[in-house]
XYZ file of C-alpha atoms in Angstrom:
657
model
C 3.415 46.042 -21.452
C 3.548 46.427 -17.867
C 4.570 49.881 -16.966
C 6.870 51.149 -14.337
C 3.997 52.821 -12.387
C 2.368 49.515 -12.261
C 5.399 47.649 -11.093
C 5.800 50.103 -8.383
C 2.013 49.901 -7.156
C 2.356 46.209 -6.940
C 5.594 46.379 -4.931
C 4.124 48.793 -2.635
C 0.935 46.697 -2.291
C 2.819 43.645 -1.277
C 3.904 42.665 2.136
C 7.068 40.728 1.674
C 6.909 39.094 5.258
C 3.207 37.941 4.622
C 4.235 36.839 0.865
C 7.351 34.623 2.295
C 5.201 33.567 5.265
C 2.897 31.713 3.298
C 5.356 28.956 2.720
C 8.232 29.718 5.252
C 7.928 29.797 9.119
C 9.457 33.003 9.886
C 10.540 34.301 13.505
C 11.241 37.796 14.243
C 14.759 38.931 15.192
C 14.897 42.688 15.828
C 13.553 44.380 12.520
C 14.302 41.181 10.371
C 12.458 37.847 10.065
C 14.365 34.619 9.799
C 13.579 30.979 8.666
C 14.713 28.037 6.940
C 15.396 28.827 3.109
C 12.663 27.328 0.824
C 14.977 26.961 -2.007
C 17.522 24.445 -0.503
C 17.576 22.080 2.445
C 18.777 23.311 5.783
C 18.166 22.506 9.352
C 19.199 25.919 10.835
C 17.703 29.231 9.653
C 20.021 31.196 7.378
C 17.280 32.930 5.409
C 16.291 36.377 6.302
C 13.470 38.880 5.260
C 13.728 42.416 5.748
C 10.475 44.500 5.754
C 11.882 47.809 5.862
C 14.010 47.290 2.578
C 11.514 44.697 1.030
C 14.550 42.367 0.364
C 15.306 38.756 1.160
C 18.504 36.928 1.291
C 19.799 33.279 2.235
C 23.328 33.085 3.459
C 23.303 29.330 2.860
C 22.854 29.237 -0.982
C 23.466 32.967 -1.761
C 20.167 33.680 -3.363
C 18.205 36.807 -2.602
C 16.461 39.819 -4.156
C 12.935 41.632 -3.896
C 9.459 40.611 -3.964
C 9.383 39.914 -7.736
C 12.510 37.711 -7.720
C 11.131 35.669 -4.679
C 7.982 35.114 -6.643
C 9.907 34.186 -9.854
C 11.693 31.570 -7.930
C 9.118 30.323 -6.050
C 6.519 29.965 -8.737
C 8.992 29.327 -11.501
C 7.728 32.463 -13.457
C 9.248 35.023 -15.834
C 9.593 38.483 -14.547
C 6.440 39.866 -16.094
C 4.190 37.068 -15.000
C 5.665 37.459 -11.500
C 4.244 40.986 -11.508
C 0.884 39.815 -12.862
C 0.857 37.188 -10.081
C 1.361 39.846 -7.269
C -1.081 42.200 -8.991
C -3.725 39.458 -8.790
C -2.907 38.639 -5.280
C -3.287 42.347 -4.255
C -6.247 43.071 -6.587
C -4.567 45.560 -8.612
C -5.701 46.009 -12.234
C -2.800 46.588 -14.533
C -2.643 49.155 -17.366
C -2.215 46.269 -19.905
C -5.471 44.652 -18.758
C -7.486 47.971 -19.088
C -6.228 48.248 -22.797
C -7.210 44.757 -23.622
C -10.907 44.395 -24.267
C -11.707 40.696 -24.073
C -14.486 40.446 -21.475
C -15.317 41.443 -17.861
C -12.517 42.743 -15.783
C -11.118 40.177 -13.090
C -12.037 42.254 -10.429
C -15.713 42.451 -11.446
C -15.942 38.787 -11.640
C -14.434 38.346 -8.163
C -16.987 40.872 -6.960
C -19.828 39.125 -8.588
C -18.757 35.578 -7.049
C -18.667 37.181 -3.621
C -21.946 38.571 -3.901
C -23.257 35.158 -4.998
C -21.661 33.627 -1.949
C -23.451 36.369 0.297
C -26.720 35.523 -1.418
C -26.496 31.766 -1.016
C -25.220 31.975 2.660
C -28.191 34.202 3.334
C -30.768 31.900 1.933
C -29.298 29.065 3.795
C -29.189 30.890 7.215
C -32.557 32.853 6.858
C -34.630 31.324 4.266
C -38.075 30.294 5.655
C -39.216 27.971 2.644
C -38.984 24.326 2.445
C -35.614 24.373 0.253
C -33.638 26.162 3.109
C -35.019 24.201 5.889
C -33.936 21.054 4.018
C -30.582 22.349 3.385
C -30.177 23.275 6.995
C -31.428 19.722 7.736
C -28.818 18.252 5.307
C -25.856 19.958 7.015
C -27.091 19.316 10.445
C -27.281 15.609 9.760
C -23.693 15.888 8.919
C -22.673 17.495 12.208
C -22.512 20.840 10.816
C -24.425 23.182 12.907
C -24.825 26.964 12.402
C -21.502 27.725 13.685
C -19.927 25.495 11.022
C -22.160 26.877 8.246
C -21.067 30.397 9.113
C -17.292 29.658 9.359
C -17.256 27.909 5.853
C -19.970 30.174 4.334
C -22.072 27.385 3.329
C -25.199 28.181 1.320
C -28.325 27.130 -0.466
C -29.189 27.827 -4.093
C -32.852 27.948 -4.674
C -32.536 28.649 -8.334
C -35.325 29.720 -10.725
C -33.925 33.103 -11.257
C -33.411 34.328 -7.691
C -29.570 34.750 -8.060
C -29.763 36.408 -11.246
C -32.243 38.795 -9.908
C -30.008 39.529 -6.910
C -26.961 40.092 -9.078
C -28.812 42.383 -11.303
C -29.852 44.558 -8.361
C -26.259 44.690 -7.303
C -25.270 45.971 -10.691
C -23.783 43.141 -12.283
C -24.181 42.487 -16.042
C -25.187 39.383 -18.038
C -21.813 39.053 -19.307
C -20.288 39.047 -15.830
C -22.885 36.522 -14.737
C -22.061 34.169 -17.531
C -18.183 34.601 -17.180
C -18.588 33.455 -13.630
C -20.584 30.571 -14.745
C -23.401 31.595 -12.246
C -26.033 31.804 -14.880
C -27.016 30.080 -18.124
C -28.726 31.768 -21.204
C -31.512 30.044 -22.893
C -33.821 31.821 -25.469
C -32.265 34.997 -24.645
C -33.082 34.742 -20.880
C -30.873 34.112 -17.940
C -31.427 31.379 -15.568
C -29.446 30.325 -12.534
C -26.732 27.767 -12.896
C -27.377 26.166 -9.557
C -30.878 25.273 -8.133
C -32.048 23.174 -5.196
C -28.611 22.548 -4.084
C -26.582 23.050 -0.926
C -23.538 25.187 -1.879
C -19.922 24.966 -0.959
C -18.003 28.277 -1.712
C -14.489 27.608 -3.298
C -11.844 30.229 -2.398
C -8.292 30.793 -3.716
C -5.387 31.111 -1.593
C -6.040 34.625 -0.619
C -9.651 33.695 0.550
C -11.261 35.261 -2.458
C -14.437 33.480 -3.662
C -13.771 31.999 -7.254
C -16.161 29.061 -7.728
C -18.803 26.954 -6.178
C -19.653 23.216 -5.541
C -23.201 22.086 -5.428
C -24.880 18.971 -4.103
C -28.588 18.496 -5.104
C -30.820 17.918 -2.063
C -33.222 15.580 -3.658
C -31.745 13.226 -6.102
C -34.940 11.392 -6.659
C -36.835 14.490 -7.174
C -34.584 15.620 -9.967
C -34.112 12.219 -11.706
C -31.493 12.374 -14.228
C -29.606 15.539 -12.885
C -26.091 15.194 -11.759
C -25.824 14.780 -7.784
C -22.796 17.076 -7.742
C -21.795 19.908 -10.019
C -18.982 22.511 -9.911
C -18.311 25.697 -11.477
C -16.804 25.073 -14.956
C -13.454 26.638 -15.799
C -13.549 30.600 -15.741
C -11.265 33.400 -16.108
C -10.637 33.189 -12.211
C -10.993 29.408 -11.754
C -9.478 26.237 -13.122
C -10.489 23.046 -11.338
C -7.349 21.349 -12.407
C -5.267 23.960 -10.300
C -7.270 24.896 -7.448
C -7.970 22.981 -4.184
C -10.954 23.208 -1.804
C -9.921 24.873 1.643
C -6.498 25.538 0.487
C -6.754 29.101 2.002
C -7.577 27.469 5.378
C -5.136 24.728 5.182
C -1.890 26.193 3.867
C -0.867 27.642 7.199
C -0.974 24.204 8.977
C 0.555 22.553 5.707
C 3.528 24.855 5.867
C 3.910 24.327 9.593
C 3.578 20.525 9.548
C 4.771 19.586 5.976
C 1.906 17.456 5.503
C -1.326 17.814 3.472
C -4.423 15.506 3.476
C -6.272 15.337 0.129
C -9.727 13.941 0.225
C -12.494 13.196 -2.237
C -15.335 15.509 -1.088
C -15.999 18.878 0.547
C -17.874 17.524 3.720
C -14.758 15.190 4.294
C -12.628 18.199 4.285
C -14.915 20.322 6.618
C -15.200 17.437 9.016
C -11.350 16.815 9.150
C -11.042 20.608 9.716
C -13.653 20.781 12.445
C -11.937 17.729 14.176
C -8.472 19.453 14.327
C -6.894 18.336 11.005
C -6.615 21.661 9.470
C -4.220 20.556 6.654
C -7.057 18.921 4.755
C -8.040 19.838 1.200
C -10.050 18.262 -1.758
C -9.699 18.249 -5.607
C -12.624 20.200 -7.243
C -14.686 17.906 -9.531
C -11.785 16.433 -11.212
C -8.962 13.785 -10.539
C -6.014 14.743 -8.294
C -3.768 16.446 -10.820
C -0.157 17.464 -11.239
C -1.015 21.205 -10.986
C -2.466 20.128 -7.451
C 0.749 18.293 -6.747
C 2.979 21.216 -7.651
C 0.771 23.610 -5.597
C 1.431 21.637 -2.521
C 4.968 21.201 -3.210
C 5.376 25.000 -3.450
C 3.959 25.122 0.126
C 7.052 23.001 1.185
C 4.580 19.861 1.646
C 6.648 16.875 2.009
C 3.939 14.224 2.724
C 0.819 14.255 0.589
C -1.622 11.803 2.211
C -4.423 10.773 -0.270
C -7.509 9.819 1.735
C -9.319 7.805 -0.897
C -12.493 6.028 -0.435
C -12.060 2.128 -0.400
C -14.280 1.474 -3.407
C -13.729 1.119 -7.074
C -13.804 4.850 -7.614
C -11.193 5.513 -4.827
C -8.928 2.586 -6.416
C -9.125 4.167 -9.755
C -8.248 7.678 -8.295
C -5.225 6.274 -6.544
C -4.125 4.423 -9.737
C -4.297 7.719 -11.648
C -2.153 9.358 -9.150
C 0.640 6.766 -9.480
C 1.980 8.913 -12.601
C 3.048 11.815 -10.130
C 5.370 9.858 -7.923
C 8.516 10.745 -10.052
C 7.321 14.446 -10.599
C 7.470 15.494 -7.080
C 10.031 15.535 -4.040
C 6.840 14.956 -1.844
C 6.076 11.492 -0.536
C 2.887 10.245 -2.059
C 0.995 8.313 0.620
C -2.435 6.648 0.909
C -4.923 5.927 3.709
C -8.129 3.855 3.303
C -10.214 4.149 6.605
C -11.779 0.847 8.072
C -14.847 -0.568 6.778
C -14.569 1.872 3.843
C -15.695 4.737 6.095
C -15.310 8.253 4.681
C -13.436 10.862 7.114
C -16.856 12.389 8.288
C -18.142 8.982 9.254
C -14.901 7.891 10.891
C -14.513 10.962 13.006
C -18.176 10.585 13.952
C -17.580 7.322 15.602
C -13.913 7.464 16.733
C -11.682 9.861 18.685
C -9.361 12.152 17.113
C -6.347 10.048 18.179
C -7.623 7.312 16.201
C -7.633 9.360 12.966
C -4.154 10.605 13.712
C -2.998 6.856 14.114
C -4.426 6.155 10.681
C -2.515 9.082 9.072
C 0.503 7.973 10.822
C 0.358 4.654 9.211
C -0.310 5.882 5.778
C 1.440 3.646 3.265
C 3.135 4.560 -0.066
C 0.713 5.136 -2.849
C 2.166 2.605 -5.095
C 2.239 -0.102 -2.354
C -1.554 0.541 -1.769
C -2.348 0.550 -5.387
C -0.528 -2.938 -5.879
C -1.786 -4.504 -2.864
C -5.488 -3.694 -3.832
C -5.033 -4.823 -7.490
C -3.126 -8.087 -6.578
C -6.047 -9.012 -4.194
C -7.820 -10.546 -7.165
C -5.236 -12.708 -8.036
C -4.038 -16.243 -6.680
C -0.345 -15.535 -6.725
C 0.423 -19.270 -5.608
C -0.063 -20.218 -9.310
C 2.732 -19.157 -11.675
C 0.358 -18.469 -14.744
C -1.760 -16.199 -12.621
C 1.446 -14.359 -11.369
C 2.427 -13.905 -15.263
C -1.162 -12.374 -15.835
C -0.842 -10.320 -12.716
C 2.519 -8.791 -14.161
C 0.786 -7.926 -17.386
C -2.000 -6.134 -15.542
C 0.659 -4.177 -12.992
C 2.778 -3.362 -16.074
C -0.005 -1.360 -17.530
C -0.193 0.695 -14.136
C 3.477 1.577 -14.328
C 3.310 2.477 -17.927
C 3.265 6.376 -17.099
C 6.752 5.758 -15.340
C 8.363 3.911 -18.341
C 10.744 6.840 -18.927
C 11.241 7.657 -15.141
C 14.548 6.859 -13.502
C 12.572 5.202 -10.683
C 11.420 2.520 -13.103
C 14.368 0.227 -12.226
C 13.404 0.223 -8.665
C 9.684 -0.391 -9.251
C 10.371 -3.124 -11.686
C 12.898 -4.806 -9.198
C 10.494 -4.885 -6.481
C 7.477 -6.055 -8.689
C 9.730 -8.668 -9.983
C 10.636 -9.885 -6.493
C 6.979 -9.728 -5.395
C 5.829 -11.930 -8.325
C 8.939 -14.082 -8.807
C 9.484 -12.593 -12.297
C 12.583 -11.678 -14.191
C 13.563 -7.895 -13.693
C 14.607 -7.268 -17.171
C 11.437 -8.833 -18.710
C 9.329 -6.960 -16.169
C 10.949 -3.562 -17.485
C 10.571 -4.556 -21.091
C 6.774 -5.376 -20.541
C 6.233 -1.968 -18.741
C 8.030 -0.027 -21.460
C 5.979 -1.672 -24.310
C 2.539 -0.833 -22.695
C 0.781 1.965 -24.154
C -0.217 4.931 -21.854
C -3.765 4.995 -20.454
C -5.916 7.262 -22.416
C -6.589 9.377 -19.363
C -2.974 9.808 -18.332
C -1.394 13.067 -18.773
C 1.527 13.754 -21.096
C 3.240 16.119 -18.895
C 7.063 16.672 -18.700
C 8.836 14.870 -15.871
C 10.417 17.044 -13.198
C 14.143 16.206 -11.932
C 13.871 14.281 -8.970
C 17.105 13.366 -7.058
C 15.548 11.063 -4.560
C 12.434 8.963 -4.485
C 10.123 9.800 -1.555
C 7.529 7.106 -1.752
C 6.255 4.067 -3.219
C 8.225 0.877 -4.193
C 11.214 3.134 -4.708
C 12.933 4.002 -1.485
C 15.681 6.461 -0.878
C 19.022 4.378 -1.016
C 19.998 5.264 2.453
C 16.756 3.707 3.809
C 17.627 0.253 2.781
C 20.569 -0.473 4.879
C 21.072 -0.423 8.638
C 24.249 1.964 9.247
C 25.040 0.283 12.565
C 24.331 -3.235 11.796
C 27.416 -5.131 10.618
C 25.710 -7.563 8.494
C 24.868 -8.277 4.769
C 22.728 -5.787 2.712
C 19.583 -7.099 0.984
C 21.328 -6.689 -2.178
C 23.918 -9.222 -1.008
C 21.016 -12.105 -1.130
C 21.117 -12.898 -4.935
C 22.504 -15.972 -6.429
C 23.113 -17.280 -9.762
C 24.038 -20.891 -9.604
C 23.958 -22.977 -12.580
C 20.681 -24.638 -13.382
C 20.688 -28.302 -12.626
C 18.515 -29.189 -15.671
C 16.755 -27.473 -18.554
C 14.078 -24.870 -17.981
C 10.561 -25.932 -17.904
C 8.718 -25.460 -21.260
C 6.546 -22.459 -21.533
C 3.295 -24.488 -21.502
C 3.923 -25.603 -17.996
C 2.872 -22.354 -16.764
C -0.568 -22.314 -18.087
C -3.609 -22.894 -15.828
C -5.177 -26.423 -16.395
C -8.161 -26.346 -18.530
C -7.498 -23.051 -20.033
C -7.177 -23.128 -23.881
C -4.725 -20.338 -24.079
C -1.519 -19.474 -22.455
C -0.716 -16.688 -20.108
C -1.158 -12.983 -21.021
C 2.671 -12.520 -21.418
C 5.537 -14.895 -22.183
C 6.332 -17.229 -19.370
C 9.981 -15.845 -19.866
C 8.619 -13.223 -17.477
C 9.035 -15.544 -14.714
C 12.621 -15.075 -13.178
C 15.282 -17.871 -13.957
C 14.968 -19.060 -10.305
C 11.248 -19.198 -10.506
C 11.386 -21.448 -13.674
C 13.973 -23.647 -12.209
C 12.072 -24.016 -8.944
C 8.829 -24.954 -10.718
C 10.827 -27.483 -12.794
C 12.655 -28.941 -9.719
C 9.128 -29.158 -7.927
C 7.543 -31.150 -10.894
C 10.616 -33.340 -11.236
C 10.391 -34.032 -7.345
C 6.602 -34.923 -7.584
C 7.200 -37.250 -10.511
C 9.870 -38.987 -8.619
C 7.566 -39.192 -5.523
C 4.967 -40.931 -7.606
C 7.469 -43.625 -8.904
C 9.317 -43.988 -5.767
C 7.003 -43.128 -2.729
C 8.756 -45.195 -0.043
C 12.008 -43.377 -0.955
C 10.189 -39.935 -0.461
C 8.790 -40.458 2.941
C 12.054 -39.755 4.825
C 12.211 -36.282 3.406
C 8.490 -35.376 4.531
C 9.482 -32.756 7.295
C 11.986 -31.075 4.989
C 9.376 -30.950 2.164
C 6.970 -29.419 4.485
C 9.169 -26.460 5.090
C 9.344 -25.580 1.324
C 8.000 -22.130 -0.037
C 6.395 -23.525 -3.031
C 6.529 -21.755 -6.301
C 3.077 -23.314 -7.300
C 0.276 -24.054 -4.794
C -0.957 -26.858 -6.797
C 2.450 -28.600 -6.484
C 2.204 -28.147 -2.707
C -1.318 -29.539 -2.558
C -0.019 -32.654 -4.569
C 2.959 -33.349 -2.427
C 0.887 -33.190 0.964
C -1.697 -35.540 -0.786
C 0.964 -37.985 -1.675
C 2.717 -37.992 1.608
C -0.509 -38.498 3.375
C -1.113 -41.878 1.900
C -0.396 -45.049 3.745
C 3.294 -46.349 3.966
C 2.257 -49.453 1.941
C 0.412 -47.302 -0.941
C 1.325 -48.254 -4.385
C 2.539 -45.632 -6.810
C -0.850 -45.823 -8.491
C -2.655 -45.087 -5.307
C -0.060 -42.060 -4.713
C -0.974 -40.765 -8.198
C -4.679 -41.048 -7.412
C -4.236 -39.118 -4.120
C -2.562 -36.242 -6.152
C -5.196 -36.341 -8.763
C -7.868 -35.896 -6.084
C -6.447 -32.411 -5.058
C -5.551 -31.237 -8.614
C -7.133 -32.939 -11.771
C -3.992 -32.058 -13.952
C -1.743 -34.096 -11.740
C -1.295 -37.037 -14.369
C 0.478 -34.814 -16.865
C 2.823 -33.514 -14.205
C 3.656 -36.697 -12.482
C 4.227 -38.709 -15.789
C 6.539 -35.952 -17.160
C 9.427 -36.473 -15.067
C 12.906 -37.047 -16.908
C 15.144 -37.573 -14.101
C 13.448 -40.832 -12.832
C 14.446 -42.653 -16.039
C 18.103 -41.277 -16.058
C 20.840 -43.806 -15.418
C 23.937 -43.875 -13.207
C 22.069 -42.891 -10.031
C 19.993 -44.883 -7.506
C 16.346 -43.834 -6.666
C 17.592 -42.855 -3.074
C 20.430 -40.676 -4.874
C 17.933 -39.136 -7.148
C 15.373 -38.257 -4.338
C 18.163 -36.845 -2.437
C 19.440 -34.602 -5.233
C 15.881 -33.414 -6.035
C 14.903 -32.710 -2.569
C 18.227 -30.506 -2.248
C 17.412 -28.902 -5.599
C 13.890 -27.979 -4.661
C 14.913 -26.696 -1.271
C 17.782 -24.642 -2.781
C 15.407 -22.776 -4.995
C 12.548 -22.773 -2.064
C 15.368 -20.894 0.299
C 16.266 -18.455 -2.495
C 12.605 -17.673 -2.690
C 12.277 -17.032 1.052
C 15.506 -14.822 0.707
C 13.712 -12.800 -2.258
C 10.729 -12.235 0.149
C 12.890 -10.946 2.753
C 14.599 -8.560 0.244
C 11.340 -7.157 -0.720
C 10.309 -6.590 2.858
C 13.774 -4.766 3.491
C 13.038 -2.526 0.619
C 10.102 -0.857 2.489
C 11.246 -1.002 6.191
C 10.066 2.243 7.784
C 12.759 2.076 10.368
C 16.153 0.476 9.279
C 17.253 0.442 12.909
C 14.216 -1.371 14.307
C 14.728 -4.852 16.028
C 12.240 -6.200 13.401
C 14.687 -5.111 10.679
C 17.751 -6.552 12.266
C 15.756 -9.775 12.812
C 15.097 -9.994 9.028
C 18.733 -9.555 8.194
C 19.390 -12.302 10.709
C 16.845 -14.649 8.972
C 18.414 -13.712 5.524
C 21.954 -14.596 6.798
C 20.824 -17.923 8.122
C 19.047 -18.581 4.922
C 22.056 -17.565 2.799
C 24.280 -19.971 4.821
C 21.772 -22.768 3.982
C 21.713 -21.817 0.218
C 25.499 -22.027 -0.035
C 25.408 -25.520 1.906
C 22.929 -26.812 -0.566
C 24.869 -25.514 -3.697
C 28.028 -26.945 -2.349
C 26.267 -30.459 -2.023
C 24.486 -30.371 -5.189
C 27.831 -29.358 -6.965
C 29.587 -32.267 -5.261
C 26.902 -34.541 -6.291
C 27.103 -33.498 -9.998
C 30.760 -34.129 -9.989
C 30.222 -37.503 -8.400
C 27.762 -38.411 -11.252
């Protein structure tokens, strides 16, 4: 139980202006400090802090109170936990802690870690042996001179009991060393946890040493030993909650509303030294929801993940997708050119180039989808179906999210799939084993990824159609193509998911393309007048397009057999497609009428495909008022007119026959 005396000690030790100033930009007006309220959106400051009374109040939302109520609301804590939070921040040991005998005191652990940091730093800066010299050479090779090493308290761990001896001389016990994960006990003897490693001290938000990260200096010399190791979870450190350099980065984060999340300590240091002082890194674990919440508490609106471009970076980005609906912050991604890390990029480029990369950060989901789809030939329907099965697994963590509809819609548009089938496939996918089963936070608006804020998808001053207007449901002119038509030639099995995943328009376009190709094989002369129109089609299947070009490239006097041979030369499975046409054998229409009907039908669905592609682009426009955005609307409007024209012509043709 927390006593009244402890409560008052904590209150007296807490500077409310400094506390609020961690996440709010405050400006002094007389004896009070004013800023924008951290608990509701506002543009004009209506939030005040009075250091004389220790109280805060917002005239906008009516919230107010003392330091304890502020921490309760900011950290989402109960009242006793708010006191404990502030006591820890002030280094105060509460009475309840003294009465509970469950290990070394927190204050002693922090002191032990601080002494370890001093020892490691001294060994780096003053050590004369081969190890410290190699450590200095390692840091120098990365552009970290003595000034940088001092500013970041970098160090060197020689190991072999040297730290244990130093801590013993400083008065620390075996239990305290073990609790800090600075030592290991073997056969009743203590040995150093870190040896022959350059050391990166990890601090909490108040700048206190709570853990270390160590990189082995000679991996070949220590074969089989991990290149990087970090302090394990301790009473003062949790790798899933703490971020490297947060104490140095938080002020810039609060001021700019942007955080840069890197994968390594040296990347963070290089960014800070290059002027990007809002950079942090996860600590020996994947970027977690606790990390996201920490940054969100600092009023960060843009979290830019600077992942490596390799497979590990791709996996890290994919895992972070699960957080897009659990935060109001935008989750963005940057991969530097030539797969360089931040340190390498800053060494060869001016600061302005790095800022340009950050300004062009793309939504995290867009990056993940783009990278994952690079391995697929999306010009083939069966491959698009398999790509959907793959990407549905990535979105499985969001199956219960209110953003799923937006994600499924854009994914369906991008792959030519049915939206409802896409949502169904996502919902039936099991969660990846390494995904977190954490509760979803309420999120009124989507800040990033495939789902955009509704107002961002329309142009307020543009008197034209919305992208949602470009959606048509004409009756299909003939039955859907059978499922086996979507399988790749030569494959013994069908696609990974049912061909029904393809949208109705996609299936009808494929059907129209196949019927048109079959008719072109039977009547090549009737097809030649339409060569220019056929050349403008956005084909649903690239194999169909290759066949059409080959057939139209034959001499004018070519026989149907020669035309079929030309198609077979570019696609071995052409014979099955060209022999399966049904309209060619129907009665009541001449060959010329059939050709006109099929060209119009194929162009109709091709045009609708182009409209769908524009709709996908408009969902992600960075500036809805830009000239390029208006140009997209103009293109869509012209294409819409063509759709209506073709639909009317096909309807008239159907009635006449």
